[in-house]
């Protein structure tokens, strides 16, 4: 211990300050090595795990999306093109078709069961019914529909 004190007292003030700064820097590097570096390594490890998890999740999503794809295709199929000539017996018989800019007036002669079926068929064609009337005409009904295309083709 005496030799350390003799060494310290033998130094000039400038040398003591320089030695103090060097020892403080060494201590700071050791503290950094023990306290800051391990969490940094852990953070890098967590980032790598996260990247691996994202790749796995992306693969799972693509597999799941591939399973839902046929359903999406079925929904995305365009509606059939409307033609008043599709309303032929036995379902209903076309009496008159008066075209308009975005639809027209359709007059059918049908029975009650066929009237109900007509609404479903018009929905398949993506046609909107703005108004309709039903009038008895002999054994059948006179079914007048005001139609309009739903998506302005």
mmCIF file of C-alpha atoms in Angstrom:
data_model
loop_
_atom_site.group_PDB
_atom_site.id
_atom_site.type_symbol
_atom_site.label_atom_id
_atom_site.label_comp_id
_atom_site.label_asym_id
_atom_site.label_seq_id
_atom_site.Cartn_x
_atom_site.Cartn_y
_atom_site.Cartn_z
ATOM 1 C CA UNK A 1 0.000 0.000 0.000
ATOM 2 C CA UNK A 2 2.925 2.307 0.799
ATOM 3 C CA UNK A 3 4.302 1.871 -2.726
ATOM 4 C CA UNK A 4 0.945 2.936 -4.284
ATOM 5 C CA UNK A 5 0.913 6.102 -2.220
ATOM 6 C CA UNK A 6 4.539 6.848 -3.038
ATOM 7 C CA UNK A 7 3.722 6.354 -6.724
ATOM 8 C CA UNK A 8 0.689 8.665 -6.479
ATOM 9 C CA UNK A 9 2.592 11.398 -4.619
ATOM 10 C CA UNK A 10 5.460 11.125 -7.042
ATOM 11 C CA UNK A 11 3.240 12.207 -9.958
ATOM 12 C CA UNK A 12 2.689 15.792 -10.987
ATOM 13 C CA UNK A 13 -0.808 17.275 -10.868
ATOM 14 C CA UNK A 14 -1.171 16.970 -14.625
ATOM 15 C CA UNK A 15 -0.180 13.260 -14.541
ATOM 16 C CA UNK A 16 -2.608 12.608 -11.679
ATOM 17 C CA UNK A 17 -5.511 14.142 -13.667
ATOM 18 C CA UNK A 18 -4.554 12.129 -16.775
ATOM 19 C CA UNK A 19 -4.355 8.894 -14.736
ATOM 20 C CA UNK A 20 -7.706 9.709 -13.094
ATOM 21 C CA UNK A 21 -9.345 10.259 -16.505
ATOM 22 C CA UNK A 22 -7.889 6.996 -17.893
ATOM 23 C CA UNK A 23 -9.079 4.998 -14.868
ATOM 24 C CA UNK A 24 -12.544 6.616 -15.071
ATOM 25 C CA UNK A 25 -12.790 5.755 -18.773
ATOM 26 C CA UNK A 26 -11.743 2.150 -18.094
ATOM 27 C CA UNK A 27 -14.358 1.921 -15.359
ATOM 28 C CA UNK A 28 -17.000 3.365 -17.736
ATOM 29 C CA UNK A 29 -16.094 0.821 -20.431
ATOM 30 C CA UNK A 30 -16.360 -2.022 -17.918
ATOM 31 C CA UNK A 31 -19.730 -0.786 -16.721
ATOM 32 C CA UNK A 32 -20.930 -0.474 -20.313
ATOM 33 C CA UNK A 33 -19.686 -3.991 -21.032
ATOM 34 C CA UNK A 34 -21.553 -5.416 -18.035
ATOM 35 C CA UNK A 35 -24.697 -3.239 -17.908
ATOM 36 C CA UNK A 36 -25.520 -1.905 -21.374
ATOM 37 C CA UNK A 37 -24.274 -4.563 -23.785
ATOM 38 C CA UNK A 38 -26.354 -7.560 -22.521
ATOM 39 C CA UNK A 39 -29.700 -5.745 -22.927
ATOM 40 C CA UNK A 40 -28.550 -4.623 -26.379
ATOM 41 C CA UNK A 41 -27.797 -8.224 -27.279
ATOM 42 C CA UNK A 42 -31.165 -9.287 -25.889
ATOM 43 C CA UNK A 43 -32.854 -6.569 -27.971
ATOM 44 C CA UNK A 44 -31.127 -7.839 -31.123
ATOM 45 C CA UNK A 45 -32.219 -11.381 -30.275
ATOM 46 C CA UNK A 46 -35.827 -10.214 -29.772
ATOM 47 C CA UNK A 47 -35.744 -8.401 -33.119
ATOM 48 C CA UNK A 48 -34.586 -11.582 -34.850
ATOM 49 C CA UNK A 49 -37.338 -13.589 -33.144
ATOM 50 C CA UNK A 50 -39.903 -10.985 -34.179
ATOM 51 C CA UNK A 51 -38.755 -11.154 -37.809
ATOM 52 C CA UNK A 52 -39.025 -14.956 -37.727
ATOM 53 C CA UNK A 53 -42.517 -14.719 -36.189
ATOM 54 C CA UNK A 54 -43.600 -12.250 -38.877
ATOM 55 C CA UNK A 55 -42.459 -14.653 -41.601
ATOM 56 C CA UNK A 56 -44.411 -17.470 -39.929
ATOM 57 C CA UNK A 57 -47.519 -15.319 -39.545
ATOM 58 C CA UNK A 58 -47.291 -14.186 -43.160
ATOM 59 C CA UNK A 59 -47.148 -17.826 -44.279
ATOM 60 C CA UNK A 60 -50.165 -18.690 -42.099
ATOM 61 C CA UNK A 61 -52.066 -15.702 -43.516
ATOM 62 C CA UNK A 62 -51.289 -16.738 -47.079
ATOM 63 C CA UNK A 63 -52.502 -20.288 -46.388
ATOM 64 C CA UNK A 64 -55.664 -18.950 -44.750
ATOM 65 C CA UNK A 65 -56.216 -16.455 -47.567
ATOM 66 C CA UNK A 66 -55.811 -19.282 -50.095
ATOM 67 C CA UNK A 67 -58.574 -21.164 -48.300
ATOM 68 C CA UNK A 68 -60.914 -18.155 -48.513
ATOM 69 C CA UNK A 69 -60.064 -17.337 -52.113
ATOM 70 C CA UNK A 70 -62.801 -19.448 -53.793
ATOM 71 C CA UNK A 71 -65.430 -17.791 -51.597
ATOM 72 C CA UNK A 72 -64.112 -14.361 -52.547
ATOM 73 C CA UNK A 73 -64.219 -15.300 -56.218
ATOM 74 C CA UNK A 74 -67.841 -16.383 -55.906
ATOM 75 C CA UNK A 75 -68.769 -13.040 -54.362
ATOM 76 C CA UNK A 76 -66.779 -11.030 -56.883
ATOM 77 C CA UNK A 77 -68.425 -12.594 -59.931
ATOM 78 C CA UNK A 78 -70.328 -9.944 -61.831
ATOM 79 C CA UNK A 79 -74.102 -10.162 -61.965
ATOM 80 C CA UNK A 80 -75.593 -11.683 -65.060
ATOM 81 C CA UNK A 81 -76.573 -9.267 -67.785
ATOM 82 C CA UNK A 82 -80.262 -8.439 -67.648
ATOM 83 C CA UNK A 83 -82.436 -9.395 -70.588
ATOM 84 C CA UNK A 84 -86.239 -9.175 -70.553
ATOM 85 C CA UNK A 85 -86.310 -12.158 -72.933
ATOM 86 C CA UNK A 86 -85.279 -14.398 -70.001
ATOM 87 C CA UNK A 87 -88.831 -14.093 -68.641
ATOM 88 C CA UNK A 88 -90.457 -16.768 -70.766
ATOM 89 C CA UNK A 89 -92.993 -19.502 -69.924
ATOM 90 C CA UNK A 90 -93.327 -21.522 -67.704
ATOM 91 C CA UNK A 91 -92.017 -18.962 -65.192
ATOM 92 C CA UNK A 92 -93.776 -15.925 -66.577
ATOM 93 C CA UNK A 93 -94.551 -14.577 -70.004
ATOM 94 C CA UNK A 94 -93.306 -11.225 -71.181
ATOM 95 C CA UNK A 95 -96.166 -8.973 -72.178
ATOM 96 C CA UNK A 96 -94.262 -5.756 -72.759
ATOM 97 C CA UNK A 97 -90.828 -4.250 -72.278
ATOM 98 C CA UNK A 98 -90.362 -0.481 -72.395
ATOM 99 C CA UNK A 99 -86.637 0.331 -72.111
ATOM 100 C CA UNK A 100 -85.443 3.533 -70.429
ATOM 101 C CA UNK A 101 -82.054 5.141 -69.891
ATOM 102 C CA UNK A 102 -81.040 3.037 -66.887
ATOM 103 C CA UNK A 103 -83.657 0.296 -66.805
ATOM 104 C CA UNK A 104 -87.217 0.273 -68.000
ATOM 105 C CA UNK A 105 -90.742 -1.003 -67.465
ATOM 106 C CA UNK A 106 -91.347 -4.738 -67.554
ATOM 107 C CA UNK A 107 -94.889 -6.122 -67.808
ATOM 108 C CA UNK A 108 -95.371 -9.841 -67.183
ATOM 109 C CA UNK A 109 -98.313 -12.218 -67.104
ATOM 110 C CA UNK A 110 -97.694 -14.655 -64.261
ATOM 111 C CA UNK A 111 -99.196 -16.672 -61.443
ATOM 112 C CA UNK A 112 -98.628 -15.728 -57.810
ATOM 113 C CA UNK A 113 -95.797 -18.255 -57.230
ATOM 114 C CA UNK A 114 -94.013 -16.993 -60.315
ATOM 115 C CA UNK A 115 -94.328 -13.406 -59.087
ATOM 116 C CA UNK A 116 -92.311 -14.280 -55.995
ATOM 117 C CA UNK A 117 -89.691 -16.031 -58.120
ATOM 118 C CA UNK A 118 -89.379 -12.920 -60.301
ATOM 119 C CA UNK A 119 -87.995 -10.832 -57.405
ATOM 120 C CA UNK A 120 -85.233 -13.380 -56.772
ATOM 121 C CA UNK A 121 -84.356 -13.571 -60.457
ATOM 122 C CA UNK A 122 -84.135 -9.787 -60.762
ATOM 123 C CA UNK A 123 -81.768 -9.736 -57.788
ATOM 124 C CA UNK A 124 -79.501 -12.157 -59.672
ATOM 125 C CA UNK A 125 -79.402 -9.657 -62.528
ATOM 126 C CA UNK A 126 -78.509 -6.852 -60.068
ATOM 127 C CA UNK A 127 -81.655 -4.914 -60.961
ATOM 128 C CA UNK A 128 -83.411 -2.616 -58.466
ATOM 129 C CA UNK A 129 -87.210 -2.538 -58.442
ATOM 130 C CA UNK A 130 -88.349 1.083 -58.037
ATOM 131 C CA UNK A 131 -92.026 0.188 -58.064
ATOM 132 C CA UNK A 132 -94.463 -2.545 -59.065
ATOM 133 C CA UNK A 133 -98.168 -3.202 -59.426
ATOM 134 C CA UNK A 134 -100.209 -6.403 -59.482
ATOM 135 C CA UNK A 135 -103.556 -6.528 -61.265
ATOM 136 C CA UNK A 136 -105.750 -9.583 -61.908
ATOM 137 C CA UNK A 137 -106.069 -10.435 -65.563
ATOM 138 C CA UNK A 138 -108.108 -13.574 -66.210
ATOM 139 C CA UNK A 139 -106.487 -16.583 -64.540
ATOM 140 C CA UNK A 140 -103.153 -14.803 -64.157
ATOM 141 C CA UNK A 141 -101.797 -11.569 -62.714
ATOM 142 C CA UNK A 142 -100.564 -8.616 -64.684
ATOM 143 C CA UNK A 143 -97.253 -7.789 -63.019
ATOM 144 C CA UNK A 144 -95.779 -4.382 -63.894
ATOM 145 C CA UNK A 145 -92.253 -3.574 -62.677
ATOM 146 C CA UNK A 146 -90.301 -0.309 -62.789
ATOM 147 C CA UNK A 147 -86.665 -1.465 -63.055
ATOM 148 C CA UNK A 148 -83.350 0.267 -62.719
ATOM 149 C CA UNK A 149 -79.817 -1.122 -62.958
ATOM 150 C CA UNK A 150 -78.158 -1.075 -59.523
ATOM 151 C CA UNK A 151 -74.646 -0.267 -60.675
ATOM 152 C CA UNK A 152 -75.173 2.004 -63.693
ATOM 153 C CA UNK A 153 -73.574 -0.248 -66.296
#
